[in-house]
Amino acid sequence: MARCTECGTLFDIDDARDDYNAEFNGELDYDEDFVGTKCGNCAISQSASEINVGAAIDMMNGEIEYDADHVEKYL
Ligand SMILES: [Zn+2]
């Protein structure tokens, strides 16, 4: 068991990895960024928000279709 540095919950690393990899269909790698430091929920929410911020920046740069609500929410 490991303790999440974000929410303090004790969690099983194998479970967290399974949850994380299922959420992102294996496109992101739990072991690369979070192994043993964040539970599945916290790792998922951090990565999801990074993805959303990244998308908002791409919108500002005109790289993907602009969505004012998205930019407002994440930047
Ligand atoms: Zn956590």
PDB file of C-alpha atoms and ligand atoms in Angstrom:
ATOM      1  CA  MET A   1       0.000   0.000   0.000  1.00  0.00           C
ATOM      2  CA  ALA A   2       1.042   3.573  -0.580  1.00  0.00           C
ATOM      3  CA  ARG A   3      -0.324   6.839   0.734  1.00  0.00           C
ATOM      4  CA  CYS A   4      -1.530   9.424  -1.752  1.00  0.00           C
ATOM      5  CA  THR A   5       0.403  12.684  -1.466  1.00  0.00           C
ATOM      6  CA  GLU A   6      -2.664  14.584  -2.635  1.00  0.00           C
ATOM      7  CA  CYS A   7      -5.593  13.304  -0.572  1.00  0.00           C
ATOM      8  CA  GLY A   8      -3.830  11.155   2.026  1.00  0.00           C
ATOM      9  CA  THR A   9      -5.748   7.985   1.171  1.00  0.00           C
ATOM     10  CA  LEU A  10      -4.001   4.634   1.421  1.00  0.00           C
ATOM     11  CA  PHE A  11      -4.181   2.956  -1.964  1.00  0.00           C
ATOM     12  CA  ASP A  12      -3.029  -0.100  -3.825  1.00  0.00           C
ATOM     13  CA  ILE A  13      -0.637   0.826  -6.640  1.00  0.00           C
ATOM     14  CA  ASP A  14      -1.903  -1.952  -8.926  1.00  0.00           C
ATOM     15  CA  ASP A  15      -5.496  -0.732  -8.535  1.00  0.00           C
ATOM     16  CA  ALA A  16      -4.485   2.874  -9.147  1.00  0.00           C
ATOM     17  CA  ARG A  17      -2.575   1.868 -12.285  1.00  0.00           C
ATOM     18  CA  ASP A  18      -5.561  -0.127 -13.580  1.00  0.00           C
ATOM     19  CA  ASP A  19      -7.969   2.758 -12.949  1.00  0.00           C
ATOM     20  CA  TYR A  20      -5.646   5.294 -14.525  1.00  0.00           C
ATOM     21  CA  ASN A  21      -4.830   3.244 -17.603  1.00  0.00           C
ATOM     22  CA  ALA A  22      -8.510   2.390 -18.109  1.00  0.00           C
ATOM     23  CA  GLU A  23      -9.465   6.084 -17.903  1.00  0.00           C
ATOM     24  CA  PHE A  24      -6.929   7.110 -20.551  1.00  0.00           C
ATOM     25  CA  ASN A  25      -7.055   3.904 -22.619  1.00  0.00           C
ATOM     26  CA  GLY A  26      -3.360   3.382 -22.057  1.00  0.00           C
ATOM     27  CA  GLU A  27      -2.472   6.655 -23.801  1.00  0.00           C
ATOM     28  CA  LEU A  28      -0.900   7.975 -20.634  1.00  0.00           C
ATOM     29  CA  ASP A  29       1.286   5.931 -18.337  1.00  0.00           C
ATOM     30  CA  TYR A  30       0.603   5.900 -14.618  1.00  0.00           C
ATOM     31  CA  ASP A  31       4.057   4.494 -13.895  1.00  0.00           C
ATOM     32  CA  GLU A  32       5.744   7.387 -15.631  1.00  0.00           C
ATOM     33  CA  ASP A  33       4.200  10.162 -13.562  1.00  0.00           C
ATOM     34  CA  PHE A  34       2.459   8.914 -10.476  1.00  0.00           C
ATOM     35  CA  VAL A  35       3.611   5.515  -9.346  1.00  0.00           C
ATOM     36  CA  GLY A  36       3.432   5.302  -5.581  1.00  0.00           C
ATOM     37  CA  THR A  37       2.654   9.006  -5.126  1.00  0.00           C
ATOM     38  CA  LYS A  38      -0.984   9.522  -6.127  1.00  0.00           C
ATOM     39  CA  CYS A  39      -4.068   7.356  -5.916  1.00  0.00           C
ATOM     40  CA  GLY A  40      -6.007   6.581  -9.077  1.00  0.00           C
ATOM     41  CA  ASN A  41      -8.563   9.334  -8.541  1.00  0.00           C
ATOM     42  CA  CYS A  42      -6.028  12.078  -7.908  1.00  0.00           C
ATOM     43  CA  ALA A  43      -3.772  10.944 -10.759  1.00  0.00           C
ATOM     44  CA  ILE A  44      -6.753  10.881 -13.137  1.00  0.00           C
ATOM     45  CA  SER A  45      -8.003  14.295 -12.083  1.00  0.00           C
ATOM     46  CA  GLN A  46      -4.557  15.872 -12.377  1.00  0.00           C
ATOM     47  CA  SER A  47      -3.955  14.432 -15.847  1.00  0.00           C
ATOM     48  CA  ALA A  48      -7.469  15.303 -17.001  1.00  0.00           C
ATOM     49  CA  SER A  49      -6.996  18.914 -15.948  1.00  0.00           C
ATOM     50  CA  GLU A  50      -3.576  19.073 -17.643  1.00  0.00           C
ATOM     51  CA  ILE A  51      -5.157  17.778 -20.834  1.00  0.00           C
ATOM     52  CA  ASN A  52      -7.911  20.400 -20.588  1.00  0.00           C
ATOM     53  CA  VAL A  53      -5.434  23.221 -19.961  1.00  0.00           C
ATOM     54  CA  GLY A  54      -3.339  21.998 -22.880  1.00  0.00           C
ATOM     55  CA  ALA A  55      -6.403  22.014 -25.128  1.00  0.00           C
ATOM     56  CA  ALA A  56      -7.293  25.549 -23.986  1.00  0.00           C
ATOM     57  CA  ILE A  57      -3.787  26.738 -24.885  1.00  0.00           C
ATOM     58  CA  ASP A  58      -4.071  25.070 -28.305  1.00  0.00           C
ATOM     59  CA  MET A  59      -7.367  26.938 -28.809  1.00  0.00           C
ATOM     60  CA  MET A  60      -5.715  30.232 -27.936  1.00  0.00           C
ATOM     61  CA  ASN A  61      -2.999  29.466 -30.485  1.00  0.00           C
ATOM     62  CA  GLY A  62      -5.573  28.578 -33.137  1.00  0.00           C
ATOM     63  CA  GLU A  63      -4.320  25.023 -33.368  1.00  0.00           C
ATOM     64  CA  ILE A  64      -7.694  23.474 -32.642  1.00  0.00           C
ATOM     65  CA  GLU A  65     -11.258  24.759 -32.895  1.00  0.00           C
ATOM     66  CA  TYR A  66     -11.883  27.559 -30.410  1.00  0.00           C
ATOM     67  CA  ASP A  67     -14.368  26.921 -27.627  1.00  0.00           C
ATOM     68  CA  ALA A  68     -14.877  30.006 -25.441  1.00  0.00           C
ATOM     69  CA  ASP A  69     -16.469  28.040 -22.606  1.00  0.00           C
ATOM     70  CA  HIS A  70     -13.571  25.634 -22.473  1.00  0.00           C
ATOM     71  CA  VAL A  71     -10.977  28.433 -22.474  1.00  0.00           C
ATOM     72  CA  GLU A  72     -12.895  30.304 -19.776  1.00  0.00           C
ATOM     73  CA  LYS A  73     -13.051  27.235 -17.583  1.00  0.00           C
ATOM     74  CA  TYR A  74      -9.473  26.022 -17.867  1.00  0.00           C
ATOM     75  CA  LEU A  75      -7.329  29.114 -18.359  1.00  0.00           C
TER      76      LEU A  75
HETATM   77 ZN    ZN B   1      -5.547  10.701  -3.795  1.00  0.00          ZN
END
